[in-house]
CSV table of C-alpha atoms and ligand atoms in Angstrom, one decimal:
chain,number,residue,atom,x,y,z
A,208,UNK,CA,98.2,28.6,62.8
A,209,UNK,CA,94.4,29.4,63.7
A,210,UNK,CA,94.6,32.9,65.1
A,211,UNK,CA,90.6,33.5,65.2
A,212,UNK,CA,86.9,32.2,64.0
A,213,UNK,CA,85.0,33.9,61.3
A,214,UNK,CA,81.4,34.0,62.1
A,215,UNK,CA,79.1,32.2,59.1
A,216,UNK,CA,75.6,33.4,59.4
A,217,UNK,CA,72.8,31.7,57.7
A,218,UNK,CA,70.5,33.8,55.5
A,219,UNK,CA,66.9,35.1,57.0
A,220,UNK,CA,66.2,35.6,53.4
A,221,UNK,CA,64.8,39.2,54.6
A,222,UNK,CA,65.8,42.8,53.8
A,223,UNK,CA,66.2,44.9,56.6
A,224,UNK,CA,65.8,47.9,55.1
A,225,UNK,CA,61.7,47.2,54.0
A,226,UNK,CA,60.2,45.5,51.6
A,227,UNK,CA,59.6,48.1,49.1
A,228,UNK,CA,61.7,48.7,46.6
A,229,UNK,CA,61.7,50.9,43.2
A,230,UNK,CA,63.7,51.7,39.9
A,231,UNK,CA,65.7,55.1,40.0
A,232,UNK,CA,65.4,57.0,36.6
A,233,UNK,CA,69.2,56.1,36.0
A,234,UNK,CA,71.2,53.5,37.8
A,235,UNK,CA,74.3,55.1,36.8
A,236,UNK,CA,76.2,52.2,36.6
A,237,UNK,CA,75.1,50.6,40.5
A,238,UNK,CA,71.8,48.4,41.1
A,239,UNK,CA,69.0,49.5,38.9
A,240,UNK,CA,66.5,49.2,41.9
A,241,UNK,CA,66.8,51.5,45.8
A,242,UNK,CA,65.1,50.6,48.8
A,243,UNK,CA,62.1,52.7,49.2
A,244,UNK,CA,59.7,54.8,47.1
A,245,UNK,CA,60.6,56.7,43.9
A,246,UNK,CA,59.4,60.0,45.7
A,247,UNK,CA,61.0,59.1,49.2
A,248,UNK,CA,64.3,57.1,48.4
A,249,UNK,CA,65.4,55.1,52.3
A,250,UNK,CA,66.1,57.6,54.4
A,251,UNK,CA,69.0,55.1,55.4
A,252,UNK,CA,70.6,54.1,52.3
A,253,UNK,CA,72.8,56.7,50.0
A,254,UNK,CA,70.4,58.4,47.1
A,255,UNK,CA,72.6,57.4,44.3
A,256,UNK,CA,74.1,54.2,44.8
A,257,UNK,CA,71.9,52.6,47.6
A,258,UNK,CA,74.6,51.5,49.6
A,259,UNK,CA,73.6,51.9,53.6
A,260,UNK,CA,74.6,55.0,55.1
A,261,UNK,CA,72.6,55.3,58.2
A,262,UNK,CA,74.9,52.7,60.9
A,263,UNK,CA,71.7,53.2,63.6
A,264,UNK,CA,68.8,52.6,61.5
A,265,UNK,CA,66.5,50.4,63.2
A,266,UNK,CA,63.1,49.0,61.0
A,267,UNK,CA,60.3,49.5,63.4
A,268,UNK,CA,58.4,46.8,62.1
A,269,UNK,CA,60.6,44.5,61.2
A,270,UNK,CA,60.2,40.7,62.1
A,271,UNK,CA,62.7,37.8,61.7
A,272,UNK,CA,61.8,34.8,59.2
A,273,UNK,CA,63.8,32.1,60.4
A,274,UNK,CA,62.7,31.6,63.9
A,275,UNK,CA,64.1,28.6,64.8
A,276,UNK,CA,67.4,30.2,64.1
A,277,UNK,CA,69.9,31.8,66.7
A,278,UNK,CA,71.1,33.9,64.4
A,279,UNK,CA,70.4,35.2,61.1
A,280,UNK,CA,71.6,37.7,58.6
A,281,UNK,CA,69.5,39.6,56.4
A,282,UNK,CA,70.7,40.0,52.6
A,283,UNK,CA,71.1,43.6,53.4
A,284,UNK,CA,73.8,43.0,55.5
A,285,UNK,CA,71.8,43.3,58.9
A,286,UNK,CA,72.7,40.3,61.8
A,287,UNK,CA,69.5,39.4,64.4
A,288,UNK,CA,70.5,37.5,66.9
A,289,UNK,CA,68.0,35.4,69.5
A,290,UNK,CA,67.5,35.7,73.2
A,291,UNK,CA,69.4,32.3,73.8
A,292,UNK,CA,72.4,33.9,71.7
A,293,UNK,CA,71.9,37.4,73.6
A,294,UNK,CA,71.9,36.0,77.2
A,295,UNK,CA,75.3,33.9,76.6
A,296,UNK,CA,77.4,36.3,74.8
A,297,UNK,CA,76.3,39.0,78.1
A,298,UNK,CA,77.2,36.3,80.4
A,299,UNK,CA,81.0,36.3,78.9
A,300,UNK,CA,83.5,39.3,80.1
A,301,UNK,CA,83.6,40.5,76.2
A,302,UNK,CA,83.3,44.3,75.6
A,303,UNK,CA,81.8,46.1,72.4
A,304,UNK,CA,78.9,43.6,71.8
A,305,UNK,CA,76.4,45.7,71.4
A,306,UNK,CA,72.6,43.9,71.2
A,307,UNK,CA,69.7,46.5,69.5
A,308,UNK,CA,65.9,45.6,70.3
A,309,UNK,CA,63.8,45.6,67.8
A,310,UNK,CA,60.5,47.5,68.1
A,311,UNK,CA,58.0,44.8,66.1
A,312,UNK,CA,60.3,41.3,67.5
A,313,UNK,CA,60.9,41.3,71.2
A,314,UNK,CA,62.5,37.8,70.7
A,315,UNK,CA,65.0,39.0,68.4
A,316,UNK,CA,68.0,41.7,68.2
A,317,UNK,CA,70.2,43.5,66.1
A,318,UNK,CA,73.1,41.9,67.1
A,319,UNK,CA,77.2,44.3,66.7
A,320,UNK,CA,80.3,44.0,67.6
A,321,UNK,CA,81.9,47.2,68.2
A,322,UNK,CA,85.4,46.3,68.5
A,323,UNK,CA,87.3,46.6,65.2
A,324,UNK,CA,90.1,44.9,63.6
A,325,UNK,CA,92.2,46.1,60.4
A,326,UNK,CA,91.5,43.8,57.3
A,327,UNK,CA,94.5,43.2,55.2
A,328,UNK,CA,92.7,44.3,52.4
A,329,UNK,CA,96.3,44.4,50.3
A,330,UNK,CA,97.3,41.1,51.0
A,331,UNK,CA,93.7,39.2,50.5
A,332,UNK,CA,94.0,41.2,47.1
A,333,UNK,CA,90.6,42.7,47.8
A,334,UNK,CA,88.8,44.9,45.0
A,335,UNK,CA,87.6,48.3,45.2
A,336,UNK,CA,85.1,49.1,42.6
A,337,UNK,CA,82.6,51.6,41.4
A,338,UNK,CA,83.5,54.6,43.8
A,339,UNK,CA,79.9,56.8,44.5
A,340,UNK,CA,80.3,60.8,43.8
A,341,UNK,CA,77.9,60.9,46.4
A,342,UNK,CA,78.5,59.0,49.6
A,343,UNK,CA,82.2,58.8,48.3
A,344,UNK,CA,82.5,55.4,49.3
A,345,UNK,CA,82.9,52.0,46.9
A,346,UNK,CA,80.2,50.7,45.6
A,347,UNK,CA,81.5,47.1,45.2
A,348,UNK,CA,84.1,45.5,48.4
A,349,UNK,CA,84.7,42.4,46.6
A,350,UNK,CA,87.2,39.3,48.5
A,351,UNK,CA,86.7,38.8,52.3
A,352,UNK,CA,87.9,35.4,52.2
A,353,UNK,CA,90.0,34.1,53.5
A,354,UNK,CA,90.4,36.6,55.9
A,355,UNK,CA,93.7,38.3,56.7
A,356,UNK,CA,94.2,40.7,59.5
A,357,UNK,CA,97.2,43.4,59.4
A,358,UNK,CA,99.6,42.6,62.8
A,359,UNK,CA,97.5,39.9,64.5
A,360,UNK,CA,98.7,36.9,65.6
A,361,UNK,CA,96.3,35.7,68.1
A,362,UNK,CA,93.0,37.6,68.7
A,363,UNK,CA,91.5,38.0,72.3
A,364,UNK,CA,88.5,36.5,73.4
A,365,UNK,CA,85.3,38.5,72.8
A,366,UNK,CA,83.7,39.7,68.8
A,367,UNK,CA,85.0,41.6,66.2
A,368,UNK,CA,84.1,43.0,63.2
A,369,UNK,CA,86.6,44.0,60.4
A,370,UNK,CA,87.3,47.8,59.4
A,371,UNK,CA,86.1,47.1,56.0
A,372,UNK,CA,82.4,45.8,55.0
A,373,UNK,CA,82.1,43.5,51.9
A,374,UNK,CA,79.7,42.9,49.1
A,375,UNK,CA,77.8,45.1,46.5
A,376,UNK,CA,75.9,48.0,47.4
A,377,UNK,CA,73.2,47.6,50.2
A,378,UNK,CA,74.4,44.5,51.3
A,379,UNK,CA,77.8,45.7,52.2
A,380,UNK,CA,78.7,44.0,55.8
A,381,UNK,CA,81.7,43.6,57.8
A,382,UNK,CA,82.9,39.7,58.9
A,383,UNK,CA,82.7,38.9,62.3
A,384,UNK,CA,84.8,37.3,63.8
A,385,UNK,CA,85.5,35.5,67.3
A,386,UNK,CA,88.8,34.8,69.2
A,387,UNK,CA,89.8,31.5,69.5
A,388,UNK,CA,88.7,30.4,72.8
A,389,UNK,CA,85.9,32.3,72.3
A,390,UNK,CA,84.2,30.6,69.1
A,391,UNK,CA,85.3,27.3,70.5
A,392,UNK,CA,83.1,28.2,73.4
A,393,UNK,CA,80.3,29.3,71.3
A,394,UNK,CA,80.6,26.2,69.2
A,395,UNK,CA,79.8,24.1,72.0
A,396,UNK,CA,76.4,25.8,72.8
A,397,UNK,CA,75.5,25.0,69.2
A,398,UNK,CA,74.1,27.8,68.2
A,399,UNK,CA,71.9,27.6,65.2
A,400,UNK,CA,72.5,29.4,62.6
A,401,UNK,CA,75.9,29.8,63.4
A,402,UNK,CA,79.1,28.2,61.8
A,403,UNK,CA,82.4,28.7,63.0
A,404,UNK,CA,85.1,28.9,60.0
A,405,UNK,CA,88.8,28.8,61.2
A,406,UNK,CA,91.1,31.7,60.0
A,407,UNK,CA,94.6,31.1,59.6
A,408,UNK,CA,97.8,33.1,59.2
B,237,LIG,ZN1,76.6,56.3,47.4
């Protein structure tokens, strides 16, 4: 039984977090490269293992690549959505879908769901590796798919996100997902950029 759609988001093939990037004297067992400068590591990311740590960072001058696209995620685990794609989701009755401007791209914006479900990480058999002495979180959240959710049978219309963000590092993100009448409506206005993936019990 299909209980939701998982939101697939093509690349921007983009870094939210800046373009500048450096080698930290010891990598201690995460990336060997940060965002930012040697003397000034991101202000947003953790000092020691680079994973993000700043949830309102904005880039003031960033710009998105893919232009054509509705949506896009960055490799840093960032989602910009278009005008098109803001306009219909704030013409639906959903709550928590929050849409950030973006200072250097008025046609673009940072595009999060605030509502959260619980991610059967147990049952997915999901892998928590590499724990950071500093930001005590994991360094690597590796298996989001398929995705199990703890107690849901059916999810209400509207966006999600899951508790748990995926993926090594910086590029940690949460999935995103849509209930069911909800991503068949947004699969109808054929949103590029966007695929919607079934997730079954
Ligand atoms: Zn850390």
């Amino acid at each position: 039984m299909i209980v939701a759609y998982r939101l697939s988001i093509d690349d921007d093939d983009s870094h939210f977090l800046g373009d500048e990037s450096f080698r930290p004297p010891q990598s201690a067992g995460f990336h060997d490269w940060r965002f930012g400068r040697a003397e000034h590591p991101h202000p947003a990311t953790c000092p020691t293992c680079g994973r993000k740590t700043d949830p309102d960072f904005i880039n003031p001058s960033f710009r998105v690549k893919r232009r054509r696209r509705d949506i896009v995620a960055t490799a840093d685990g960032y989602c910009l959505a278009s005008e098109r794609f803001r306009r219909y989701c704030a013409s639906q009755p959903w709550e928590g879908v929050k849409f950030l401007p973006l200072p250097a791209d008025p046609d673009f914006f940072v595009f999060r769901p605030t509502l959260v479900l619980p991610f059967d990480a147990a049952r997915r058999g999901t892998r928590f590796e590499n724990p950071c002495p500093t930001c005590r979180e994991y360094y690597n959240v590796i298996g989001a798919t398929p995705v199990y959710l703890v107690g849901i049978e059916r999810i209400q219309d509207g966006l999600y996100r899951t508790d748990l963000e995926f993926g090594s590092g910086p590029e940690q993100q949460p999935v995103t997902l849509a209930g069911i009448s909800s991503g068949e409506e947004l699969r109808k206005q054929k949103f590029t950029g966007l695929t919607l993936c079934p997730v079954a019990t």
